[in-house]
Every structure is written in structure tokens, then in C-alpha cells.
Amino acid sequence: MEPIKQRYSHQRETILQVVQSTLVHPNADWVYKETRKIIPNISLGTVYRNLNQLVESGRILKLKDEAMVRYDGNTGQHDHFRCSKCGKWYDVELIDQSIFKSFAEKHDFRIESFNLELEGTCKNCLDS
Amino acid sequence: MEPIKQRYSHQRETILQVVQSTLVHPNADWVYKETRKIIPNISLGTVYRNLNQLVESGRILKLKDEAMVRYDGNTGQHDHFRCSKCGKWYDVELIDQSIFKSFAEKHDFRIESFNLELEGTCKNCLDS
DNA sequence: AAGTTAATAGTAATAGTTACTGTTATGTTT
DNA sequence: AAACATAACAGTAACTATTACTATTAACTT
Ligand SMILES: [Mn+2]
Ligand SMILES: [Mn+2]
Ligand SMILES: [Zn+2]
Ligand SMILES: [Zn+2]
């Protein structure tokens, strides 16, 4: 069988740029609203479909929030801190990943990704 | 203002026992079906309300699955491996938590919980 | 230029969860 | 023990994030 053909689409590239242009780790609706500033008649379904494809092809990351999915244009190795008060996501410095690598070998699983998430209260919320 | 009064309820205690009796890290519907074996006319709303209360009071843990919430009756310190093929959650041995503790001090955040999640393919799925 | 079909806009449907409402049961006060 | 106050309940409606559907458009192939 033939390889799946993925065609270029203006919408997909715009969505990718929107996700890559921010540090907010947006959800689908945020991406939708931002993308509509560039393509006013884009459909919400198109945003969802393309976000999923971009995750599938590894060009963006998928994050799990409380009751929503969030996306991350930064596909480099990093972890997250989530503020339980304001809901903001912050990138944090990575612990040496070799810790996890050696850990992986103790188990009978094929480990494909490590995800370390810290939760608490951010500086902003602590100050105010 | 007075402290919130939490009354005993047969339903809540049964739900707690159901969650504590398993290692599957169940979602709300699984808990609902299991609890109905004991209290046949319990309402799904009651299950959700009590699961939330049990999380709130720290008697069970809340986990984020792909598009669902899961619960864990094991509130001891441990981490998880999730199989992306069969969706099962496994408890895994904890890395020395002091790693995270020292890490926390580098940041201007008040860190309240660490959550390490590994994803990949489990032994069962690798074999078959 | 004509043909193929991936991708789209728009909308309907699904699924997990929460909100509401009248009734029941738990814990308290007479 | 009886009356009371209200947390919790069963049952159901509403909400919300996401996916599915459908007729049309546009990207690539021949
Ligand atoms: Mn990030
Ligand atoms: Mn567990
Ligand atoms: Zn905050
Ligand atoms: Zn598996």
C-alpha cells in the first residue's frame, strides 16, 4: 500500500505558526480565535483536525490540562510547571534525562516518552 | 464562619471502597458500574460528586487520561506508566524524590506536587 | 486541461462531566 | 423521642470539549 499523502494547506501552516508563536501552551479554542485573525472564516473543526495532525506528525506537543487538551509549539526536551491557582503553564528546566533512561531499563516496558509535571502556585499568584 | 459539615454517607464509603479495591486506576463509569453491584440504584451524579469530594479530601488521587479522568485509591507516593496501546495504567517504583525537592528550590514557585508519567508500550502489548 | 481526492466550512452528534430539583437521610436540638 | 436543619441523594437536564458527517473546494498528478 502507498504512503499517506499529506497535502499542503494554508490553514495547517497558519495553525502551526500560531502555536509556535506563543508560550501560553494554548487550548484549541485559543488557537481557533488567534487563527481567525489571519483566516477569518476558518472552521473550529479544521483547527481540531489540524492540531491532531500536527501532534501526529510530531510538529507540536499535546498536553493534558484539567479538562482540556493544550498544545505546545516547543518540541524540544522540557518539562512543565502548572499553577493550580491561575492555570498557567510554565516551561521548566529539565532534570538530566539519563535518570529516566536508566530507570526505564529496570522495567519490562518500552518507554517512549517521559513526562514530568510539577504543580503548585506560581510567583505571580504567591505575590498577589 | 463555621467549618463545613461533611456527613457520613453509605454511597460515599462504598465508592471509596470500590476505588481502593482495585489497581486498574478506574474512570468514573467503571466506578459507577462496580458500585451499582453493591448499591443498584445509585446515581451517576452521586458517583461523580463523591469522587470529587474524595479527591478534595485527599482520600483518593485524580489522574488525567487522554480524554477522561481516572482515580487512584493508592495515595502513597508513586508514579505511573501508561500503555499507549492498551490504555492500561501501571504503578511504577518511585525515583528518589529528593531529586525533585532540590530541583524545586531553584524556582520561584511553591511546588505542591510532582507528577512523573511514563508512556510507552507495556509487556503484554509487546508480546502479542 | 482534466481527474483524483485531501482538506475545508459549516453543522450535527457524541461523551464526559456538572448543574438542577424535588425527596431522603444524617446528625443536632429541643 | 420528636421536631428540625440541611447534606446528600436519585433522576434528569444542561453544558462543553471534541469528533463525525456532508457537500464543496483546492492541492497535486496525469
Ligand atoms: Mn512547554
Ligand atoms: Mn497508581
Ligand atoms: Zn499562578
Ligand atoms: Zn499495553
mmCIF file of C-alpha atoms (C1' of nucleotides) and ligand atoms in Angstrom:
data_model
loop_
_atom_site.group_PDB
_atom_site.id
_atom_site.type_symbol
_atom_site.label_atom_id
_atom_site.label_comp_id
_atom_site.label_asym_id
_atom_site.label_seq_id
_atom_site.Cartn_x
_atom_site.Cartn_y
_atom_site.Cartn_z
ATOM 1 C CA MET A 1 0.000 0.000 0.000
ATOM 2 C CA GLU A 2 1.081 3.532 -0.742
ATOM 3 C CA PRO A 3 2.257 6.066 1.789
ATOM 4 C CA ILE A 4 -0.349 8.511 3.017
ATOM 5 C CA LYS A 5 -0.302 11.699 1.012
ATOM 6 C CA GLN A 6 -0.365 14.834 3.107
ATOM 7 C CA ARG A 7 -1.152 17.890 1.083
ATOM 8 C CA TYR A 8 -0.068 21.392 1.921
ATOM 9 C CA SER A 9 -2.761 23.555 3.418
ATOM 10 C CA HIS A 10 -2.711 27.228 4.178
ATOM 11 C CA GLN A 11 -4.843 26.558 7.250
ATOM 12 C CA ARG A 12 -2.492 23.953 8.709
ATOM 13 C CA GLU A 13 0.598 26.087 8.267
ATOM 14 C CA THR A 14 -1.122 29.076 9.835
ATOM 15 C CA ILE A 15 -2.249 27.000 12.807
ATOM 16 C CA LEU A 16 1.302 25.725 13.252
ATOM 17 C CA GLN A 17 2.679 29.256 13.221
ATOM 18 C CA VAL A 18 0.084 30.355 15.762
ATOM 19 C CA VAL A 19 1.037 27.550 18.136
ATOM 20 C CA GLN A 20 4.744 28.155 17.607
ATOM 21 C CA SER A 21 4.422 31.883 18.193
ATOM 22 C CA THR A 22 3.347 31.685 21.813
ATOM 23 C CA LEU A 23 4.477 30.434 25.192
ATOM 24 C CA VAL A 24 0.990 30.140 26.671
ATOM 25 C CA HIS A 25 0.500 26.435 25.853
ATOM 26 C CA PRO A 26 -2.903 27.208 24.327
ATOM 27 C CA ASN A 27 -6.010 25.097 24.087
ATOM 28 C CA ALA A 28 -7.906 24.536 20.838
ATOM 29 C CA ASP A 29 -10.211 27.488 21.316
ATOM 30 C CA TRP A 30 -7.358 29.925 21.842
ATOM 31 C CA VAL A 31 -5.713 28.648 18.666
ATOM 32 C CA TYR A 32 -9.045 28.993 16.869
ATOM 33 C CA LYS A 33 -9.507 32.612 17.918
ATOM 34 C CA GLU A 34 -5.924 33.556 17.075
ATOM 35 C CA THR A 35 -6.050 31.832 13.700
ATOM 36 C CA ARG A 36 -9.300 33.575 12.826
ATOM 37 C CA LYS A 37 -7.421 36.873 12.986
ATOM 38 C CA ILE A 38 -5.466 35.602 9.977
ATOM 39 C CA ILE A 39 -8.067 33.371 8.305
ATOM 40 C CA PRO A 40 -11.396 34.838 9.467
ATOM 41 C CA ASN A 41 -13.632 32.082 8.163
ATOM 42 C CA ILE A 42 -11.612 29.085 9.350
ATOM 43 C CA SER A 43 -13.722 26.402 10.969
ATOM 44 C CA LEU A 44 -13.251 25.137 14.516
ATOM 45 C CA GLY A 45 -13.343 21.591 13.150
ATOM 46 C CA THR A 46 -10.423 22.437 10.887
ATOM 47 C CA VAL A 47 -8.447 23.696 13.862
ATOM 48 C CA TYR A 48 -9.057 20.479 15.796
ATOM 49 C CA ARG A 49 -8.274 18.261 12.816
ATOM 50 C CA ASN A 50 -5.031 20.045 12.075
ATOM 51 C CA LEU A 51 -3.916 20.251 15.687
ATOM 52 C CA ASN A 52 -4.332 16.487 15.851
ATOM 53 C CA GLN A 53 -2.386 16.016 12.637
ATOM 54 C CA LEU A 54 0.390 18.288 13.829
ATOM 55 C CA VAL A 55 0.642 16.259 17.023
ATOM 56 C CA GLU A 56 0.602 13.043 14.999
ATOM 57 C CA SER A 57 3.466 14.247 12.821
ATOM 58 C CA GLY A 58 5.424 15.424 15.854
ATOM 59 C CA ARG A 59 5.448 19.097 14.956
ATOM 60 C CA ILE A 60 3.709 20.146 18.154
ATOM 61 C CA LEU A 61 3.127 18.549 21.549
ATOM 62 C CA LYS A 62 -0.108 17.628 23.242
ATOM 63 C CA LEU A 63 -0.539 18.405 26.924
ATOM 64 C CA LYS A 64 -3.271 17.346 29.299
ATOM 65 C CA ASP A 65 -4.865 20.065 31.358
ATOM 66 C CA GLU A 66 -7.605 19.634 33.928
ATOM 67 C CA ALA A 67 -10.466 19.167 31.485
ATOM 68 C CA MET A 68 -8.889 20.155 28.222
ATOM 69 C CA VAL A 69 -6.078 19.484 25.833
ATOM 70 C CA ARG A 70 -3.330 22.051 25.402
ATOM 71 C CA TYR A 71 -0.685 22.328 22.732
ATOM 72 C CA ASP A 72 2.972 23.261 22.776
ATOM 73 C CA GLY A 73 4.950 24.544 19.811
ATOM 74 C CA ASN A 74 8.184 23.838 21.645
ATOM 75 C CA THR A 75 9.042 20.238 20.827
ATOM 76 C CA GLY A 76 12.429 20.423 22.488
ATOM 77 C CA GLN A 77 13.054 18.406 25.621
ATOM 78 C CA HIS A 78 11.499 20.252 28.533
ATOM 79 C CA ASP A 79 9.033 19.837 31.373
ATOM 80 C CA HIS A 80 6.225 21.838 32.841
ATOM 81 C CA PHE A 81 5.041 23.583 35.925
ATOM 82 C CA ARG A 82 1.317 24.247 36.157
ATOM 83 C CA CYS A 83 -0.109 26.814 38.543
ATOM 84 C CA SER A 84 -3.224 25.431 40.188
ATOM 85 C CA LYS A 85 -4.381 28.945 41.045
ATOM 86 C CA CYS A 86 -4.232 30.774 37.715
ATOM 87 C CA GLY A 87 -3.959 27.724 35.465
ATOM 88 C CA LYS A 88 -0.860 28.997 33.643
ATOM 89 C CA TRP A 89 1.726 26.584 32.280
ATOM 90 C CA TYR A 90 5.418 27.352 32.583
ATOM 91 C CA ASP A 91 8.362 25.681 30.917
ATOM 92 C CA VAL A 92 10.918 24.470 33.424
ATOM 93 C CA GLU A 93 14.497 23.303 33.132
ATOM 94 C CA LEU A 94 14.900 19.605 32.594
ATOM 95 C CA ILE A 95 16.372 17.259 35.081
ATOM 96 C CA ASP A 96 19.120 15.212 33.470
ATOM 97 C CA GLN A 97 17.183 12.777 31.369
ATOM 98 C CA SER A 98 19.654 9.962 31.911
ATOM 99 C CA ILE A 99 17.948 9.452 35.254
ATOM 100 C CA PHE A 100 14.868 8.284 33.414
ATOM 101 C CA LYS A 101 16.808 6.342 30.824
ATOM 102 C CA SER A 102 18.451 4.127 33.407
ATOM 103 C CA PHE A 103 15.187 3.837 35.220
ATOM 104 C CA ALA A 104 13.498 2.626 32.058
ATOM 105 C CA GLU A 105 15.789 -0.351 31.814
ATOM 106 C CA LYS A 106 14.530 -1.800 35.061
ATOM 107 C CA HIS A 107 11.091 -2.323 33.579
ATOM 108 C CA ASP A 108 9.661 -4.660 31.003
ATOM 109 C CA PHE A 109 8.106 -1.801 29.110
ATOM 110 C CA ARG A 110 9.174 0.037 26.015
ATOM 111 C CA ILE A 111 9.205 3.582 27.254
ATOM 112 C CA GLU A 112 8.551 6.151 24.565
ATOM 113 C CA SER A 113 8.164 9.356 26.487
ATOM 114 C CA PHE A 114 8.790 10.831 29.897
ATOM 115 C CA ASN A 115 6.530 13.463 31.218
ATOM 116 C CA LEU A 116 7.300 15.315 34.386
ATOM 117 C CA GLU A 117 4.730 17.766 35.554
ATOM 118 C CA LEU A 118 5.028 19.941 38.594
ATOM 119 C CA GLU A 119 2.038 21.575 40.153
ATOM 120 C CA GLY A 120 1.752 24.344 42.662
ATOM 121 C CA THR A 121 1.439 28.098 42.908
ATOM 122 C CA CYS A 122 3.385 30.424 40.635
ATOM 123 C CA LYS A 123 5.325 33.547 41.656
ATOM 124 C CA ASN A 124 2.613 35.880 40.382
ATOM 125 C CA CYS A 125 -0.061 34.175 42.418
ATOM 126 C CA LEU A 126 2.105 33.972 45.528
ATOM 127 C CA ASP A 127 2.800 37.737 45.408
ATOM 128 C CA SER A 128 -0.771 38.910 44.946
ATOM 129 C CA MET B 1 -17.718 31.084 59.617
ATOM 130 C CA GLU B 2 -18.291 27.512 60.634
ATOM 131 C CA PRO B 3 -16.389 24.539 59.315
ATOM 132 C CA ILE B 4 -18.089 22.636 56.514
ATOM 133 C CA LYS B 5 -20.015 19.707 57.870
ATOM 134 C CA GLN B 6 -19.441 16.514 55.985
ATOM 135 C CA ARG B 7 -21.992 13.873 56.787
ATOM 136 C CA TYR B 8 -21.455 10.167 56.546
ATOM 137 C CA SER B 9 -22.993 8.555 53.517
ATOM 138 C CA HIS B 10 -23.284 4.910 52.651
ATOM 139 C CA GLN B 11 -22.753 5.805 48.988
ATOM 140 C CA ARG B 12 -19.516 7.696 49.582
ATOM 141 C CA GLU B 13 -17.970 4.964 51.702
ATOM 142 C CA THR B 14 -18.918 2.326 49.139
ATOM 143 C CA ILE B 15 -17.409 4.371 46.306
ATOM 144 C CA LEU B 16 -14.221 4.783 48.327
ATOM 145 C CA GLN B 17 -14.003 1.043 48.917
ATOM 146 C CA VAL B 18 -14.550 0.359 45.234
ATOM 147 C CA VAL B 19 -11.711 2.678 44.237
ATOM 148 C CA GLN B 20 -9.446 1.302 46.939
ATOM 149 C CA SER B 21 -10.148 -2.288 45.980
ATOM 150 C CA THR B 22 -8.605 -2.150 42.522
ATOM 151 C CA LEU B 23 -5.337 -1.472 40.735
ATOM 152 C CA VAL B 24 -6.906 -0.517 37.409
ATOM 153 C CA HIS B 25 -6.962 3.242 38.032
ATOM 154 C CA PRO B 26 -10.619 3.385 37.020
ATOM 155 C CA ASN B 27 -12.616 6.153 35.401
ATOM 156 C CA ALA B 28 -15.948 7.375 36.758
ATOM 157 C CA ASP B 29 -18.015 4.994 34.674
ATOM 158 C CA TRP B 30 -16.101 1.946 35.882
ATOM 159 C CA VAL B 31 -16.626 3.082 39.469
ATOM 160 C CA TYR B 32 -20.310 3.641 38.717
ATOM 161 C CA LYS B 33 -20.785 0.137 37.294
ATOM 162 C CA GLU B 34 -18.873 -1.517 40.156
ATOM 163 C CA THR B 35 -20.723 0.447 42.812
ATOM 164 C CA ARG B 36 -24.083 -0.441 41.276
ATOM 165 C CA LYS B 37 -23.309 -4.083 42.064
ATOM 166 C CA ILE B 38 -23.483 -3.059 45.724
ATOM 167 C CA ILE B 39 -25.982 -0.175 45.548
ATOM 168 C CA PRO B 40 -28.036 -0.963 42.427
ATOM 169 C CA ASN B 41 -29.907 2.335 42.249
ATOM 170 C CA ILE B 42 -27.007 4.704 42.872
ATOM 171 C CA SER B 43 -26.955 7.664 40.527
ATOM 172 C CA LEU B 44 -24.077 8.507 38.219
ATOM 173 C CA GLY B 45 -24.220 12.064 39.514
ATOM 174 C CA THR B 46 -23.669 10.773 43.012
ATOM 175 C CA VAL B 47 -20.594 8.885 41.852
ATOM 176 C CA TYR B 48 -19.112 11.994 40.259
ATOM 177 C CA ARG B 49 -19.940 14.210 43.213
ATOM 178 C CA ASN B 50 -18.394 11.811 45.700
ATOM 179 C CA LEU B 51 -15.318 11.067 43.606
ATOM 180 C CA ASN B 52 -14.693 14.814 43.516
ATOM 181 C CA GLN B 53 -15.186 15.094 47.259
ATOM 182 C CA LEU B 54 -12.871 12.152 47.919
ATOM 183 C CA VAL B 55 -10.206 13.825 45.780
ATOM 184 C CA GLU B 56 -10.802 17.109 47.570
ATOM 185 C CA SER B 57 -10.334 15.485 50.958
ATOM 186 C CA GLY B 58 -7.213 13.658 49.763
ATOM 187 C CA ARG B 59 -8.575 10.150 50.183
ATOM 188 C CA ILE B 60 -8.067 9.265 46.518
ATOM 189 C CA LEU B 61 -5.994 10.673 43.672
ATOM 190 C CA LYS B 62 -7.122 12.158 40.401
ATOM 191 C CA LEU B 63 -5.272 11.194 37.223
ATOM 192 C CA LYS B 64 -5.550 12.643 33.752
ATOM 193 C CA ASP B 65 -6.026 10.179 30.931
ATOM 194 C CA GLU B 66 -6.306 11.020 27.249
ATOM 195 C CA ALA B 67 -9.872 12.309 27.400
ATOM 196 C CA MET B 68 -11.006 11.243 30.802
ATOM 197 C CA VAL B 69 -10.323 11.482 34.475
ATOM 198 C CA ARG B 70 -9.133 8.410 36.328
ATOM 199 C CA TYR B 71 -8.914 7.757 40.048
ATOM 200 C CA ASP B 72 -6.393 6.024 42.236
ATOM 201 C CA GLY B 73 -7.085 4.589 45.665
ATOM 202 C CA ASN B 74 -3.368 4.396 46.352
ATOM 203 C CA THR B 75 -2.438 7.749 47.823
ATOM 204 C CA GLY B 76 1.074 6.673 48.674
ATOM 205 C CA GLN B 77 3.986 8.215 46.795
ATOM 206 C CA HIS B 78 4.274 6.541 43.406
ATOM 207 C CA ASP B 79 4.343 7.263 39.688
ATOM 208 C CA HIS B 80 2.718 5.828 36.621
ATOM 209 C CA PHE B 81 3.402 4.151 33.348
ATOM 210 C CA ARG B 82 0.622 4.354 30.791
ATOM 211 C CA CYS B 83 0.499 1.979 27.830
ATOM 212 C CA SER B 84 -0.466 3.888 24.709
ATOM 213 C CA LYS B 85 -1.587 0.687 23.031
ATOM 214 C CA CYS B 86 -3.985 -0.854 25.555
ATOM 215 C CA GLY B 87 -4.501 2.236 27.715
ATOM 216 C CA LYS B 88 -3.644 0.445 30.966
ATOM 217 C CA TRP B 89 -2.049 2.297 33.845
ATOM 218 C CA TYR B 90 0.706 0.690 35.870
ATOM 219 C CA ASP B 91 2.209 1.778 39.147
ATOM 220 C CA VAL B 92 5.961 2.143 38.924
ATOM 221 C CA GLU B 93 8.696 2.438 41.508
ATOM 222 C CA LEU B 94 9.492 5.967 42.509
ATOM 223 C CA ILE B 95 12.717 7.700 41.738
ATOM 224 C CA ASP B 96 14.214 9.173 44.876
ATOM 225 C CA GLN B 97 12.038 12.165 45.462
ATOM 226 C CA SER B 98 14.868 14.258 46.824
ATOM 227 C CA ILE B 99 15.820 14.850 43.203
ATOM 228 C CA PHE B 100 12.657 16.860 42.770
ATOM 229 C CA LYS B 101 12.928 18.524 46.150
ATOM 230 C CA SER B 102 16.295 20.052 45.366
ATOM 231 C CA PHE B 103 15.070 20.942 41.920
ATOM 232 C CA ALA B 104 12.098 22.776 43.389
ATOM 233 C CA GLU B 105 14.323 25.151 45.275
ATOM 234 C CA LYS B 106 15.754 26.604 42.096
ATOM 235 C CA HIS B 107 12.393 28.028 41.124
ATOM 236 C CA ASP B 108 10.257 30.865 42.381
ATOM 237 C CA PHE B 109 7.246 28.612 42.638
ATOM 238 C CA ARG B 110 5.664 26.861 45.544
ATOM 239 C CA ILE B 111 5.642 23.315 44.324
ATOM 240 C CA GLU B 112 2.866 21.211 45.791
ATOM 241 C CA SER B 113 3.051 18.020 43.799
ATOM 242 C CA PHE B 114 5.330 16.157 41.454
ATOM 243 C CA ASN B 115 3.877 14.011 38.787
ATOM 244 C CA LEU B 116 6.002 11.761 36.671
ATOM 245 C CA GLU B 117 4.274 9.888 33.939
ATOM 246 C CA LEU B 118 5.920 7.468 31.593
ATOM 247 C CA GLU B 119 4.297 6.445 28.364
ATOM 248 C CA GLY B 120 5.037 3.621 26.013
ATOM 249 C CA THR B 121 4.111 0.030 25.322
ATOM 250 C CA CYS B 122 3.574 -2.474 28.113
ATOM 251 C CA LYS B 123 4.952 -6.008 28.285
ATOM 252 C CA ASN B 124 1.614 -7.582 27.369
ATOM 253 C CA CYS B 125 1.286 -5.474 24.246
ATOM 254 C CA LEU B 126 4.902 -6.045 23.225
ATOM 255 C CA ASP B 127 4.493 -9.818 23.433
ATOM 256 C CA SER B 128 1.264 -10.123 21.446
ATOM 257 C "C1'" DA C 1 -6.759 20.734 -19.019
ATOM 258 C "C1'" DA C 2 -8.997 17.059 -16.748
ATOM 259 C "C1'" DG C 3 -9.130 13.964 -12.958
ATOM 260 C "C1'" DT C 4 -8.389 12.415 -8.109
ATOM 261 C "C1'" DT C 5 -9.072 13.025 -3.519
ATOM 262 C "C1'" DA C 6 -7.166 15.534 0.773
ATOM 263 C "C1'" DA C 7 -8.779 19.288 3.083
ATOM 264 C "C1'" DT C 8 -12.261 22.615 4.078
ATOM 265 C "C1'" DA C 9 -16.513 25.260 6.123
ATOM 266 C "C1'" DG C 10 -20.395 24.504 8.363
ATOM 267 C "C1'" DT C 11 -23.021 21.890 11.206
ATOM 268 C "C1'" DA C 12 -24.780 17.767 13.761
ATOM 269 C "C1'" DA C 13 -23.634 14.358 17.018
ATOM 270 C "C1'" DT C 14 -21.065 12.310 20.899
ATOM 271 C "C1'" DA C 15 -19.253 11.780 25.501
ATOM 272 C "C1'" DG C 16 -17.604 13.099 29.898
ATOM 273 C "C1'" DT C 17 -18.958 15.922 33.378
ATOM 274 C "C1'" DT C 18 -21.654 19.311 36.006
ATOM 275 C "C1'" DA C 19 -25.990 21.618 37.410
ATOM 276 C "C1'" DC C 20 -30.640 21.490 38.909
ATOM 277 C "C1'" DT C 21 -34.790 19.886 41.569
ATOM 278 C "C1'" DG C 22 -37.707 17.699 44.487
ATOM 279 C "C1'" DT C 23 -37.003 13.967 48.014
ATOM 280 C "C1'" DT C 24 -34.425 11.338 51.608
ATOM 281 C "C1'" DA C 25 -31.465 10.564 55.382
ATOM 282 C "C1'" DT C 26 -27.956 12.146 58.738
ATOM 283 C "C1'" DG C 27 -26.760 14.466 62.569
ATOM 284 C "C1'" DT C 28 -28.443 18.083 66.035
ATOM 285 C "C1'" DT C 29 -31.515 20.416 69.197
ATOM 286 C "C1'" DT C 30 -35.139 20.571 71.798
ATOM 287 C "C1'" DA D 1 -38.244 10.525 71.308
ATOM 288 C "C1'" DA D 2 -39.980 14.074 68.176
ATOM 289 C "C1'" DA D 3 -39.003 18.041 65.536
ATOM 290 C "C1'" DC D 4 -35.654 20.374 62.947
ATOM 291 C "C1'" DA D 5 -31.956 21.754 59.590
ATOM 292 C "C1'" DT D 6 -29.599 20.682 55.739
ATOM 293 C "C1'" DA D 7 -26.038 17.475 53.416
ATOM 294 C "C1'" DA D 8 -26.665 14.049 50.284
ATOM 295 C "C1'" DC D 9 -29.484 11.614 47.263
ATOM 296 C "C1'" DA D 10 -31.830 9.799 42.589
ATOM 297 C "C1'" DG D 11 -33.138 11.230 38.428
ATOM 298 C "C1'" DT D 12 -32.617 14.116 34.753
ATOM 299 C "C1'" DA D 13 -31.418 18.266 32.036
ATOM 300 C "C1'" DA D 14 -27.723 21.129 30.574
ATOM 301 C "C1'" DC D 15 -23.065 22.100 29.373
ATOM 302 C "C1'" DT D 16 -18.653 21.784 26.884
ATOM 303 C "C1'" DA D 17 -14.739 19.872 24.582
ATOM 304 C "C1'" DT D 18 -14.152 17.111 20.868
ATOM 305 C "C1'" DT D 19 -15.320 14.223 16.857
ATOM 306 C "C1'" DA D 20 -18.149 12.882 12.849
ATOM 307 C "C1'" DC D 21 -20.624 13.994 8.781
ATOM 308 C "C1'" DT D 22 -21.505 16.217 4.169
ATOM 309 C "C1'" DA D 23 -21.360 18.854 0.321
ATOM 310 C "C1'" DT D 24 -17.804 21.848 -1.714
ATOM 311 C "C1'" DT D 25 -13.080 23.486 -2.650
ATOM 312 C "C1'" DA D 26 -8.361 23.234 -3.732
ATOM 313 C "C1'" DA D 27 -3.767 20.749 -3.960
ATOM 314 C "C1'" DC D 28 -1.303 17.711 -6.510
ATOM 315 C "C1'" DT D 29 -0.995 14.051 -10.510
ATOM 316 C "C1'" DT D 30 -1.628 12.503 -15.156
HETATM 317 MN MN MN E 1 6.290 23.858 27.068
HETATM 318 MN MN MN E 2 -1.336 4.344 40.964
HETATM 319 ZN ZN ZN E 3 -0.464 31.383 39.069
HETATM 320 ZN ZN ZN E 4 -0.470 -2.419 26.815
#
